[in-house]
Tab-separated table of C-alpha atoms and ligand atoms in Angstrom:
chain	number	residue	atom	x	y	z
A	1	UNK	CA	0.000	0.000	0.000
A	2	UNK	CA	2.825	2.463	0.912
A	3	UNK	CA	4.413	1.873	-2.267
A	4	UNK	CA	0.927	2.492	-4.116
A	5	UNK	CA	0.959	5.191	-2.531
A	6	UNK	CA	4.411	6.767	-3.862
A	7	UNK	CA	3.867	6.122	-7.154
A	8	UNK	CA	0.569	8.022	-6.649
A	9	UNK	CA	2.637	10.947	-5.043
A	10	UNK	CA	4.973	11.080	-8.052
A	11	UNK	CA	2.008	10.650	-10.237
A	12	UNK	CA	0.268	14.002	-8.734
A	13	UNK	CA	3.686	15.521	-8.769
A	14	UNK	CA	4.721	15.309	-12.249
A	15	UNK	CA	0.995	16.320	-13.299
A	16	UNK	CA	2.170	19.706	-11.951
A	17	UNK	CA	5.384	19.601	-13.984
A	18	UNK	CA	7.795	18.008	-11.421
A	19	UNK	CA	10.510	15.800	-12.336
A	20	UNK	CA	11.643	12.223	-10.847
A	21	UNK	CA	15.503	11.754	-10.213
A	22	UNK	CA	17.664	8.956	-9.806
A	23	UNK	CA	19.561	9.508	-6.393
A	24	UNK	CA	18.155	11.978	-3.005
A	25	UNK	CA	21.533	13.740	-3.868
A	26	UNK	CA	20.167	15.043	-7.112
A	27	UNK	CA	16.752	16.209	-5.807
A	28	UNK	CA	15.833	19.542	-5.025
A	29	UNK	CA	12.757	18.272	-2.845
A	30	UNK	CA	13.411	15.025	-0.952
A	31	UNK	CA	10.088	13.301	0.228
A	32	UNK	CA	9.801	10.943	2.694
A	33	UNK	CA	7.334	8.178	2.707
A	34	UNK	CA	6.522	6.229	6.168
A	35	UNK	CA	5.219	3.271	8.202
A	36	UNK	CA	4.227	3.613	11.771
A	37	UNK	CA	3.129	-0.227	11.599
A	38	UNK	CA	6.155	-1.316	14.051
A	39	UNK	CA	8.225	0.703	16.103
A	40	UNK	CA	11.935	-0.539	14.362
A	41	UNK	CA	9.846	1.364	11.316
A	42	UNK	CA	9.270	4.265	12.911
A	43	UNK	CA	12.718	4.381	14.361
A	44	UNK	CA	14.428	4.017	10.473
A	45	UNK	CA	12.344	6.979	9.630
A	46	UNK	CA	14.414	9.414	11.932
A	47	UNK	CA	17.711	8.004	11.329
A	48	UNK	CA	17.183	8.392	7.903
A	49	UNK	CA	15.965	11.989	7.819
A	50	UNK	CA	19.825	12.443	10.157
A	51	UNK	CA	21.432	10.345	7.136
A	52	UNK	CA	19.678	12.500	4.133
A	53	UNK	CA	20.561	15.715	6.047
A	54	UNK	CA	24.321	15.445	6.233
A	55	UNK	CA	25.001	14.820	2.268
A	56	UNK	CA	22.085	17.303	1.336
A	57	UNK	CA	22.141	21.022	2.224
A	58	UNK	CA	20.030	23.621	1.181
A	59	UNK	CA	17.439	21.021	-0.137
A	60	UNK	CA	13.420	20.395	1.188
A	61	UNK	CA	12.832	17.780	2.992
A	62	UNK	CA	9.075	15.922	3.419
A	63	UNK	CA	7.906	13.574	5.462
A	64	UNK	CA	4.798	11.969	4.436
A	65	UNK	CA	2.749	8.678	5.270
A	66	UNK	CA	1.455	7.118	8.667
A	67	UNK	CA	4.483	8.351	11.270
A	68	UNK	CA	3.768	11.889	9.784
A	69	UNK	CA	0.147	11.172	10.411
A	70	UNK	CA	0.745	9.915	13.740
A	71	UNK	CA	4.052	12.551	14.877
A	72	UNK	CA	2.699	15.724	13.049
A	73	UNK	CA	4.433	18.568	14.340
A	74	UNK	CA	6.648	16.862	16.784
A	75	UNK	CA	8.565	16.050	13.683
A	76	UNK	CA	9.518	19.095	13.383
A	77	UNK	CA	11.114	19.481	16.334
A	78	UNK	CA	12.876	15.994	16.029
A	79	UNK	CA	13.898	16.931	12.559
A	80	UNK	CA	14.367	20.668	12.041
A	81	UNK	CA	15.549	20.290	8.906
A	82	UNK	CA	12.107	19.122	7.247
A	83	UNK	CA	9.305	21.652	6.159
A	84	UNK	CA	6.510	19.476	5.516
A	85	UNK	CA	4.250	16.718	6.832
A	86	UNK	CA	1.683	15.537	5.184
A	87	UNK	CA	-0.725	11.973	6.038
A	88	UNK	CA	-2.212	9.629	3.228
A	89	UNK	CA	-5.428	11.187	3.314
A	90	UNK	CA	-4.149	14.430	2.381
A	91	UNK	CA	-1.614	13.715	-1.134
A	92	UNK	CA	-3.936	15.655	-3.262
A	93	UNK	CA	-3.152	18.026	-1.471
A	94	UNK	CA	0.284	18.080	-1.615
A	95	UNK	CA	0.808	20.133	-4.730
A	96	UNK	CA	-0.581	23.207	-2.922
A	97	UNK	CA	1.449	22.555	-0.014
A	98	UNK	CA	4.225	23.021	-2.000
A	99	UNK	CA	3.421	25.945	-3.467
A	100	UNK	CA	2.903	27.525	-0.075
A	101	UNK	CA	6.565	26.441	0.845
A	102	UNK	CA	7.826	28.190	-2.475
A	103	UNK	CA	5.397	31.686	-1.422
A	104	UNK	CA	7.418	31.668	1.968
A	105	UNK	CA	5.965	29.254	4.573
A	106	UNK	CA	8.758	27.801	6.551
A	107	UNK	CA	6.265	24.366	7.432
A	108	UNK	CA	3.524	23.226	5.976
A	109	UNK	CA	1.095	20.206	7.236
A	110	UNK	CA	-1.722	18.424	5.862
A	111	UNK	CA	-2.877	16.103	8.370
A	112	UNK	CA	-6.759	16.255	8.210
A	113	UNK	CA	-8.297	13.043	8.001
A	114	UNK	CA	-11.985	13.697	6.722
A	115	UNK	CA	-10.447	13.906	2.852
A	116	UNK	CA	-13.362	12.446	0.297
A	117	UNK	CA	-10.931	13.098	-2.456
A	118	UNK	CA	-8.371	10.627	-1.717
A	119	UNK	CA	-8.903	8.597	-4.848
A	120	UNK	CA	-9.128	11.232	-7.501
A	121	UNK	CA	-5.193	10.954	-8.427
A	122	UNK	CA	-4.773	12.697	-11.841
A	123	UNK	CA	-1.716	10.250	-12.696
A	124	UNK	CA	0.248	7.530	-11.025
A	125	UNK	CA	3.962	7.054	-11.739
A	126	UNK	CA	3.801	3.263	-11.533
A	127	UNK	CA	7.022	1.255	-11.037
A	128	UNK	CA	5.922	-2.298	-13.118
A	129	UNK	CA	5.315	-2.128	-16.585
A	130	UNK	CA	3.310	-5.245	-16.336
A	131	UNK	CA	1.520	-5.602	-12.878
A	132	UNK	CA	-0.297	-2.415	-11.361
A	133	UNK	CA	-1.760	-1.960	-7.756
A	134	UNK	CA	-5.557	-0.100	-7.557
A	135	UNK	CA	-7.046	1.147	-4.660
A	136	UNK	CA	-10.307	0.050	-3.864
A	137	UNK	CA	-10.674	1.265	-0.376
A	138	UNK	CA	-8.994	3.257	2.079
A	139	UNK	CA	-8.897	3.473	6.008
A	140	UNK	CA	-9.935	0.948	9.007
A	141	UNK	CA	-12.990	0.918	10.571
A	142	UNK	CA	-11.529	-1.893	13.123
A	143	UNK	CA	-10.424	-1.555	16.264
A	144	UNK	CA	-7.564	-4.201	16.535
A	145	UNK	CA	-5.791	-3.692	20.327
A	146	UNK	CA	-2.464	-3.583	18.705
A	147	UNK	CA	-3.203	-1.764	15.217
A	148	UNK	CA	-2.192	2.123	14.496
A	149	UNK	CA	-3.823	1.903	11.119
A	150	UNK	CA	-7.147	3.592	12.175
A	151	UNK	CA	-5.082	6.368	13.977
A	152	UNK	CA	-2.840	6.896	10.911
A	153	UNK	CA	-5.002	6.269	7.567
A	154	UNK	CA	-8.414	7.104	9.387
A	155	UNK	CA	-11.878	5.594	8.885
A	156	UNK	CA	-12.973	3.530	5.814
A	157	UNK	CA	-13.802	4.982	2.486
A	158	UNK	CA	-14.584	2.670	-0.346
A	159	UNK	CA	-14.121	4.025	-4.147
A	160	UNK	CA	-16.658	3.845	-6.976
A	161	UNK	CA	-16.971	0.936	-8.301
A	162	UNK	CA	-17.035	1.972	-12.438
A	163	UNK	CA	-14.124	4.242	-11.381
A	164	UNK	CA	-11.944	1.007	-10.335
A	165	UNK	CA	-13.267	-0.567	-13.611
A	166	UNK	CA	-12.377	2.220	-15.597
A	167	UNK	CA	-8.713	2.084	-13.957
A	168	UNK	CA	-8.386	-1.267	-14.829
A	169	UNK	CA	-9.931	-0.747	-18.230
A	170	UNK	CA	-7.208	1.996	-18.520
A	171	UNK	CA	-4.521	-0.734	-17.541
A	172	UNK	CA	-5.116	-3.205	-19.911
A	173	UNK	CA	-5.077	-0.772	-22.608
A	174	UNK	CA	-1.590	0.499	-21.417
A	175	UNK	CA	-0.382	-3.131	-21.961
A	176	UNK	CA	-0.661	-4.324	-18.010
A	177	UNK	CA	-2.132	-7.832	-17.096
A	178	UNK	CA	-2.459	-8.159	-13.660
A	179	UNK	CA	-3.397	-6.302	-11.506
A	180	UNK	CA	-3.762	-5.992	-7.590
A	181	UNK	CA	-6.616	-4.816	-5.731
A	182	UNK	CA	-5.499	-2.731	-2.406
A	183	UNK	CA	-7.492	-1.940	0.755
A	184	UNK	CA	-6.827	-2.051	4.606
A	185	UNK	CA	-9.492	-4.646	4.304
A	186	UNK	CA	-11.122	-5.235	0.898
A	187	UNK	CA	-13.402	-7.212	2.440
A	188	UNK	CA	-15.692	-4.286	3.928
A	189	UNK	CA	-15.807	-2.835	0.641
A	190	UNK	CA	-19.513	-0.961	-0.012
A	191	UNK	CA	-19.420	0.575	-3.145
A	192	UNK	CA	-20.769	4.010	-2.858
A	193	UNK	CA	-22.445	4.241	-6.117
A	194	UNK	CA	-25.519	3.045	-7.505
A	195	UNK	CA	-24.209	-0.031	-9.219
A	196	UNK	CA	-23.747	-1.666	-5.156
A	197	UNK	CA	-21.104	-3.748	-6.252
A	198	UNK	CA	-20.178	-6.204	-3.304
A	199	UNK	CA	-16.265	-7.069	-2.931
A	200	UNK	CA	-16.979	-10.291	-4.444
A	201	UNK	CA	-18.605	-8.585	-7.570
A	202	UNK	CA	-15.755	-6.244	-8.118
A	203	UNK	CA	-13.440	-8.610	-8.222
A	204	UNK	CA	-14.920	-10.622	-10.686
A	205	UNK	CA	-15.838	-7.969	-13.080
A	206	UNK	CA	-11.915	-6.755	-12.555
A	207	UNK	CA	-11.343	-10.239	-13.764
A	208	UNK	CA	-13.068	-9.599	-16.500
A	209	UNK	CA	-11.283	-6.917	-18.168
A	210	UNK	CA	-10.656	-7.834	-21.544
A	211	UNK	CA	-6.677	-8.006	-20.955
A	212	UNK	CA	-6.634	-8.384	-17.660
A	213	UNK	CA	-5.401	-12.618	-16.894
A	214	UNK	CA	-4.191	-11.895	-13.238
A	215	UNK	CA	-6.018	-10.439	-10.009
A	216	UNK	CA	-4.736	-10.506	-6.687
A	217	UNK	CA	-6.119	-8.603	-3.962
A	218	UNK	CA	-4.754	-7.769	-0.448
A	219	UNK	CA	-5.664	-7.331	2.652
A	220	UNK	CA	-8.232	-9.375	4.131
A	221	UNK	CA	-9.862	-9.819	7.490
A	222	UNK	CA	-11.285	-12.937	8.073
A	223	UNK	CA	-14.539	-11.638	10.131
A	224	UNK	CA	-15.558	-10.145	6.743
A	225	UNK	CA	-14.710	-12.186	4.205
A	226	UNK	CA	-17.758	-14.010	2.142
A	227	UNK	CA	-17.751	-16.819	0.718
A	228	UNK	CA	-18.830	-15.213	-2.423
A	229	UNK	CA	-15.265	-14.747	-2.885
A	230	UNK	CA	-14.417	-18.119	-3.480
A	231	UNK	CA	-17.141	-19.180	-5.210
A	232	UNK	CA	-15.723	-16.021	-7.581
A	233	UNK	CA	-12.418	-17.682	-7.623
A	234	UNK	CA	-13.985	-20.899	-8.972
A	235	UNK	CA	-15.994	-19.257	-11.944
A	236	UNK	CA	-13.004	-17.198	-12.947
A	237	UNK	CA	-10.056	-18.636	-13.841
A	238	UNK	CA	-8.675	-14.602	-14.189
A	239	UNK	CA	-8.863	-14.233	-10.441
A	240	UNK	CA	-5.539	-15.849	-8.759
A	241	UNK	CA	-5.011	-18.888	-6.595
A	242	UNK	CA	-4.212	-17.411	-3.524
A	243	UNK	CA	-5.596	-15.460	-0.422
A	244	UNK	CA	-3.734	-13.953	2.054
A	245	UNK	CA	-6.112	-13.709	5.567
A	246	UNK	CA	-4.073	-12.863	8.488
A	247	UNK	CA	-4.945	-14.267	11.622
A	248	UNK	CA	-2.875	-13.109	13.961
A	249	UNK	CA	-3.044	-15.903	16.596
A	250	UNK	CA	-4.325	-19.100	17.411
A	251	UNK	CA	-5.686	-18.657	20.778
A	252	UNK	CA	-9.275	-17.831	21.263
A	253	UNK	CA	-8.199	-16.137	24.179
A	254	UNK	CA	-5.385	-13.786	22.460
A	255	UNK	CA	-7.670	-13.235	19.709
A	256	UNK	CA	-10.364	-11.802	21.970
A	257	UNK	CA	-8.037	-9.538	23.670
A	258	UNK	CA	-6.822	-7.897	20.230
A	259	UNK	CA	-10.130	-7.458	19.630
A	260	UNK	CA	-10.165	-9.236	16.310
A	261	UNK	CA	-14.048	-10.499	16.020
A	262	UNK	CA	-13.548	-14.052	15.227
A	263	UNK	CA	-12.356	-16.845	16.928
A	264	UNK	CA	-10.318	-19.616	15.697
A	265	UNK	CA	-13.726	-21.107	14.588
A	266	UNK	CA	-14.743	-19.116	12.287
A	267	UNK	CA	-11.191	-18.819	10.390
A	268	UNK	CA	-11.387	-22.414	10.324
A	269	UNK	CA	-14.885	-22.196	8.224
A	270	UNK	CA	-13.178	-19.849	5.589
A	271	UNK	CA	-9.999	-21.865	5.185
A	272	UNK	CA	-12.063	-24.993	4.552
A	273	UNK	CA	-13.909	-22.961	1.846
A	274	UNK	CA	-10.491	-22.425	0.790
A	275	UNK	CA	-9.725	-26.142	0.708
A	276	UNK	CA	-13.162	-27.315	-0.770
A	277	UNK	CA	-12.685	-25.442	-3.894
A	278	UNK	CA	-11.951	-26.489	-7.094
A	279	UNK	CA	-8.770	-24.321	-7.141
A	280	UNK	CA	-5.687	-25.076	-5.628
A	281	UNK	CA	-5.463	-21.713	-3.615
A	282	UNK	CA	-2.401	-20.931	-1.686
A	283	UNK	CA	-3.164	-19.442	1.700
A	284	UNK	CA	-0.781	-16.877	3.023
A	285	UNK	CA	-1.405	-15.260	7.178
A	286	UNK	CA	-0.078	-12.970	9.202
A	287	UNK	CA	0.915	-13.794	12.754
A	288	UNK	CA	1.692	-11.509	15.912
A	289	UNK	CA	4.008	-12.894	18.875
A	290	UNK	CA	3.990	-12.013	22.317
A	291	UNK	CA	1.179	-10.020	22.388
A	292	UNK	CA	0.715	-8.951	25.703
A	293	UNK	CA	-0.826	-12.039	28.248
A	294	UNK	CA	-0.066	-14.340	25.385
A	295	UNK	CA	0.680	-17.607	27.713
A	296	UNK	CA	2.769	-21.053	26.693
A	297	UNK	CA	-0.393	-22.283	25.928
A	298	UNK	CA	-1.823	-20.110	23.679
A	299	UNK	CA	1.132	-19.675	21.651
A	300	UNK	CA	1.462	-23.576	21.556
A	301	UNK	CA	-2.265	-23.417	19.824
A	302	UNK	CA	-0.715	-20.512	17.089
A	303	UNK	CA	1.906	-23.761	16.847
A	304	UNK	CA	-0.931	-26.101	16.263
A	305	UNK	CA	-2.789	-23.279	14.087
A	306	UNK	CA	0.474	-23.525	11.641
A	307	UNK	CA	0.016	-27.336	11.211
A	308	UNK	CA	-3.623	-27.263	10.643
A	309	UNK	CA	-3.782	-25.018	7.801
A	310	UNK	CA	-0.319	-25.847	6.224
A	311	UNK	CA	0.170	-22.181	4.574
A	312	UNK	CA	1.789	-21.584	2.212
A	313	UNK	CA	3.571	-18.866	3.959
A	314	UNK	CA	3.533	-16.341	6.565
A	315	UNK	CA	4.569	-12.927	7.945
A	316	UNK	CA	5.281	-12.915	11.535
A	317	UNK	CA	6.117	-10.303	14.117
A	318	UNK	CA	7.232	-9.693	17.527
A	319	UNK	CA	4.569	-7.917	18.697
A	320	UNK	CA	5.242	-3.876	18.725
A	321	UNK	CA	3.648	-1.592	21.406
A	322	UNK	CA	2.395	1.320	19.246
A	323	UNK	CA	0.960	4.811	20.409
A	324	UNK	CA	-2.580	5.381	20.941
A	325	UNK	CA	-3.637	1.791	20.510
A	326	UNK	CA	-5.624	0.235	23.536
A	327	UNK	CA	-3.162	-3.168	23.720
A	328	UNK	CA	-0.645	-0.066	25.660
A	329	UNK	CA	-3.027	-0.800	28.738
A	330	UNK	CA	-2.840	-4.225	28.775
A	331	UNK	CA	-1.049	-5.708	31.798
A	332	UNK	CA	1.487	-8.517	31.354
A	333	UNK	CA	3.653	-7.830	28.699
A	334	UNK	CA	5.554	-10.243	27.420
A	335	UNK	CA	9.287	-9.595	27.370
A	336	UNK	CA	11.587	-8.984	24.053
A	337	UNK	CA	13.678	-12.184	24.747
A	338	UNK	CA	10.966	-14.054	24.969
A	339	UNK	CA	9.042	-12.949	21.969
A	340	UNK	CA	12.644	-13.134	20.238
A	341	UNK	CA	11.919	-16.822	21.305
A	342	UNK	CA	8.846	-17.745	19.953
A	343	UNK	CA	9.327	-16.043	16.630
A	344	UNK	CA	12.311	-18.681	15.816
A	345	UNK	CA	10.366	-21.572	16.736
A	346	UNK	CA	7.370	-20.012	14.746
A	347	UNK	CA	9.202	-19.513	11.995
A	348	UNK	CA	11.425	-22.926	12.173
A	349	UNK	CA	7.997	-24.667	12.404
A	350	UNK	CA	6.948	-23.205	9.363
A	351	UNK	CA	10.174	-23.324	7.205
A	352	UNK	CA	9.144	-27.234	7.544
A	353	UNK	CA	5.615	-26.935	6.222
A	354	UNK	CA	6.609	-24.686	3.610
A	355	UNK	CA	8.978	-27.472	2.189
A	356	UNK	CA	6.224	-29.757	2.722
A	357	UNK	CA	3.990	-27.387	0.556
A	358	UNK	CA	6.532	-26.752	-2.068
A	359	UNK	CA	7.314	-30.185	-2.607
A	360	UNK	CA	4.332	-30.893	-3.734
A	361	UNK	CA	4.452	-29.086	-6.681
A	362	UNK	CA	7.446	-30.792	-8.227
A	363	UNK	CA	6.385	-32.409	-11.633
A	364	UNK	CA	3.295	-29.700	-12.035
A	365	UNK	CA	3.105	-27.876	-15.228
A	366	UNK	CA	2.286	-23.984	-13.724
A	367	UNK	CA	2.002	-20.839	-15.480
A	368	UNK	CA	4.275	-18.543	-14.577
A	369	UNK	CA	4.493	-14.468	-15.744
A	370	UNK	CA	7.789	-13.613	-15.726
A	371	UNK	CA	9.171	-11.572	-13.623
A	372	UNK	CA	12.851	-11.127	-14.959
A	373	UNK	CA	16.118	-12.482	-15.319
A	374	UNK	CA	18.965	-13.258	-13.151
A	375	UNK	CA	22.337	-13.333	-14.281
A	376	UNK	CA	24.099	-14.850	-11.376
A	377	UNK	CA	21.815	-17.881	-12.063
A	378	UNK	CA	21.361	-17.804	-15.447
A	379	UNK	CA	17.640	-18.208	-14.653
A	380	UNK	CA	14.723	-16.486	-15.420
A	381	UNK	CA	12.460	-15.378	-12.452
A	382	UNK	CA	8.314	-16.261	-12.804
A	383	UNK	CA	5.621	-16.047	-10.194
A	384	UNK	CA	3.107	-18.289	-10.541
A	385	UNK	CA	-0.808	-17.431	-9.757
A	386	UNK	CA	-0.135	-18.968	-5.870
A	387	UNK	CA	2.168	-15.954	-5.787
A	388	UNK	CA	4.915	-18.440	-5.477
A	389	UNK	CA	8.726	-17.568	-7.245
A	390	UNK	CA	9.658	-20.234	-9.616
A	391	UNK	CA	12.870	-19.619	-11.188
A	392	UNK	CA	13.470	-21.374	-14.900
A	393	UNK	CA	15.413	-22.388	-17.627
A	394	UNK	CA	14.556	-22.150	-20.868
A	395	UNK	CA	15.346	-23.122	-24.714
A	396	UNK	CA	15.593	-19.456	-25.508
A	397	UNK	CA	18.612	-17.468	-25.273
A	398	UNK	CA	19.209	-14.645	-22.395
A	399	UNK	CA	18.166	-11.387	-23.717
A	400	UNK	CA	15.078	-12.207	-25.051
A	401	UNK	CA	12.273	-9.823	-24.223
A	402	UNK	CA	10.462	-12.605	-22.331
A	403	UNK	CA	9.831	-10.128	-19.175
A	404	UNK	CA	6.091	-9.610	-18.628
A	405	UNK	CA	5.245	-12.843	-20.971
A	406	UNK	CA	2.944	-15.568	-20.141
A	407	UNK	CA	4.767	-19.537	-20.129
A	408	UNK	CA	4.334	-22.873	-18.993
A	409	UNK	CA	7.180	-24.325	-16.646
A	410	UNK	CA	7.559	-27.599	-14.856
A	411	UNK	CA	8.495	-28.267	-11.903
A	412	UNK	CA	11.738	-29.747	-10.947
A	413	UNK	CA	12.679	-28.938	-7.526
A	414	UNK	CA	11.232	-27.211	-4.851
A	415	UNK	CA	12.720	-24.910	-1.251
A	416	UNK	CA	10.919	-23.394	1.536
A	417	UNK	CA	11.437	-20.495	-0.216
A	418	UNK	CA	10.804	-21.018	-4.183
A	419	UNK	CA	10.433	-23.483	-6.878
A	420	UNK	CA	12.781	-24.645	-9.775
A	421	UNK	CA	11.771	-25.725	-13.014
A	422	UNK	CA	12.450	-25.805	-17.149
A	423	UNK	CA	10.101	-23.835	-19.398
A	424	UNK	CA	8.076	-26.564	-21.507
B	1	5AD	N1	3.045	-5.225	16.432
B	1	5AD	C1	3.397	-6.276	15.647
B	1	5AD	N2	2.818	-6.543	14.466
B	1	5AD	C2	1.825	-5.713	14.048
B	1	5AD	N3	1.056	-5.741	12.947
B	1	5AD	C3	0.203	-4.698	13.000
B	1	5AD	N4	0.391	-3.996	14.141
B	1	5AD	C4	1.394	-4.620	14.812
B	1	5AD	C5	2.049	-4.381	16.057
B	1	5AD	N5	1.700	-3.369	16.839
B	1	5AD	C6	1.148	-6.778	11.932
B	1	5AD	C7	-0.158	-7.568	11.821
B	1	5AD	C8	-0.735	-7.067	10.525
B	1	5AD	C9	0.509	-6.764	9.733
B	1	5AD	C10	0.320	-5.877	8.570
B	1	5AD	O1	1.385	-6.174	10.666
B	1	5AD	O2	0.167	-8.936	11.747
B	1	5AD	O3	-1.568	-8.030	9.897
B	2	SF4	FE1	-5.171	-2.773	11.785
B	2	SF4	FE2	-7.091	-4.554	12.428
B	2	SF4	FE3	-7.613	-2.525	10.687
B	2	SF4	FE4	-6.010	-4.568	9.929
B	2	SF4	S1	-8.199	-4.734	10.463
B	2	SF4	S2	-5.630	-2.324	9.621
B	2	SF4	S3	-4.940	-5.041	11.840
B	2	SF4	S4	-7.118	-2.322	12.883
């Protein structure tokens, strides 16, 4: 989402007549973009503002994104050097907050959160020729005890639903064929407009682009998501094999003190939609540590949790005390050794699986897009719809344009990490 969000920025930006450069040192404006999500983030952010001051004098510096929603002014007095400080919610704005700099403001801020016009970006500078990200929805209207998201990117706003089709439309045309749908959580997507397109209905009709052979979307929260979305998944082939639902622990008893609105239950139901269908989806989670009164036990059943789904892979965090968020009250906090602790044997536990997983793709013919080449391998990089890296050889020689092409590759070998295979 954050990098949606710069290309956005530099999208809005050059509209005006700005120019991208290579290197900070070239720049004449040096903007910022940041995540509050964990504290080490929030920490890089100020020793990289010290960093970009001491090889750059007499430039402007911005810092923009969630820890300049969450720090406003107080960055200024951590980081005298920077003159503006602008939140998500307020990009289109950012133009005119430049020009007030260049009339003679010393520090400018745009840190309301009530913007309607977040989605109205005249141009987005995107970085992949070939796969584009589209915003479908914006904010959190959750209240999870560790999260800083609602504080920092404000309450939910979902997008017309013809004006995601016409970005998509507008994709394909520009030669792009996949695309991924982006939202704090896609899954409480209302579309505003009279068409009343549920989540499940957008996607599809995404999928149904006339260019468009790949859709992804990201992120999802289990308490909302429908099974409408996998039935989706089984009419169209366009919409990928994989959903990522993060669910943060295993313990009914953790889960009810973040405040998440399911227990380990209801997942349950939606991963064995997941495994009923006709698709072989790859399921992808997100897991928090050491949350705060988060015994042996409990983490034991996140253990368990692992086994019973087998996913296909995970993010997983020590958890991160964050400002403003209502897990800061909780007593019993768990301490940093200890979390250090269970994220190895988390993570050892599901290195294993993953192999498991993997393995079981060896001899499978997959479609792959390709992704690019790398010379230190001599292999060509694909991803296939699972979201899964399998790196190929091929017939063809290196240096053919084969980056953003469709193939068919089978499967040799297989990692924790990635697969290995020959284009057929
Ligand atoms: N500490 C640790 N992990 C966090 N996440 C969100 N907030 C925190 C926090 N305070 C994780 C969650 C979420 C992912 C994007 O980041 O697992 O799903
Ligand atoms: Fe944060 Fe929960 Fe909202 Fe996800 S659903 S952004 S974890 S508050």
């Amino acid at each position: 989402m954050n990098v949606h969000d710069s290309e956005k920025v530099i999208g809005t930006l050059m509209d005006k007549g700005y120019g991208q450069v290579e290197t900070p040192e070239e720049a004449d404006l040096v903007l910022y973009n940041t995540c509050s999500i964990r504290d080490k983030a929030e920490q890089k952010v100020f020793s990289r503002l010290q960093e970009f001051k001491r090889h750059n004098k007499g430039k402007t510096f911005g810092v923009l994104g969630c820890v300049a929603q969450q720090e406003g002014e107080r960055i200024f007095e951590k980081a005298p050097h920077v003159s503006l400080v602008c939140g998500s919610a307020s990009y289109n704005h950012l133009p005119q907050l430049l020009v007030q700099l260049e009339t003679g403001n010393r520090r400018v801020t745009g840190l309301s959160l009530d913007t309607e016009d977040t989605f109205d970006t005249p141009m987005t500078r995107r970085d992949n020729p070939h796969r584009a990200y589209i915003t479908i929805i914006e904010g959190c209207d959750k209240a999870c005890a560790y999260c800083v998201v609602p504080y920092t990117r404000g309450p939910e706003r979902s997008r017309a639903s013809e004006s995601v089709l016409a970005e998509a439309r507008q994709l394909a045309e520009l030669g792009y064929s996949e695309i991924q749908l982006l939202g704090q959580n896609v899954n409480s997507y209302r579309d505003p407009s009279a068409a009343a397109f549920t989540f499940a209905q957008l996607l599809d009709a995404v999928g149904r682009v006339p260019g468009i052979r790949r859709v992804r979307f990201t992120t999802s929260h289990p308490r909302d998501f429908g099974k409408d979305i996998i039935d989706a998944m089984d009419e169209n082939p366009n919409l990928c094999n994989q959903v990522h639902l993060p669910v943060q622990s295993g313990s009914n008893h953790v889960l009810a003190a973040m405040q998440r609105l399911y227990t380990r239950e209801d997942y349950m139901r939606r991963i064995e939609w997941m495994k009923n269908s006709r698709r072989n989806i790859a399921i992808t989670t997100d897991i928090i540590v050491g949350f705060p009164g988060e015994s042996e036990r409990d983490f034991d059943q996140t253990l368990a949790l692992l086994e019973e789904v087998e996913y296909d892979s995970i993010f997983s965090f020590k958890y991160s005390p964050r400002p403003n968020t209502p897990a800061l009250g909780l007593d019993d906090h768990i301490p940093d050794g200890e979390k250090g602790r269970r994220l190895t044997i988390l993570q050892e536990k599901q290195r294993g699986i993953q192999l498991r997983r993997n393995a079981e793709y060896i001899g499978n013919i997959e479609e792959v897009m390709v992704e690019g080449f790398n010379k230190a391998t001599g292999q060509w990089i694909g991803r296939t719809s699972q979201h899964k890296t399998l790196n190929f050889t091929t017939a063809q020689p290196a240096g053919q344009p084969l980056t953003g092409t469709y193939l068919s590759v089978r499967v040799l070998r297989a990692g924790p990490n990635s697969l290995v295979g020959e284009a057929v």
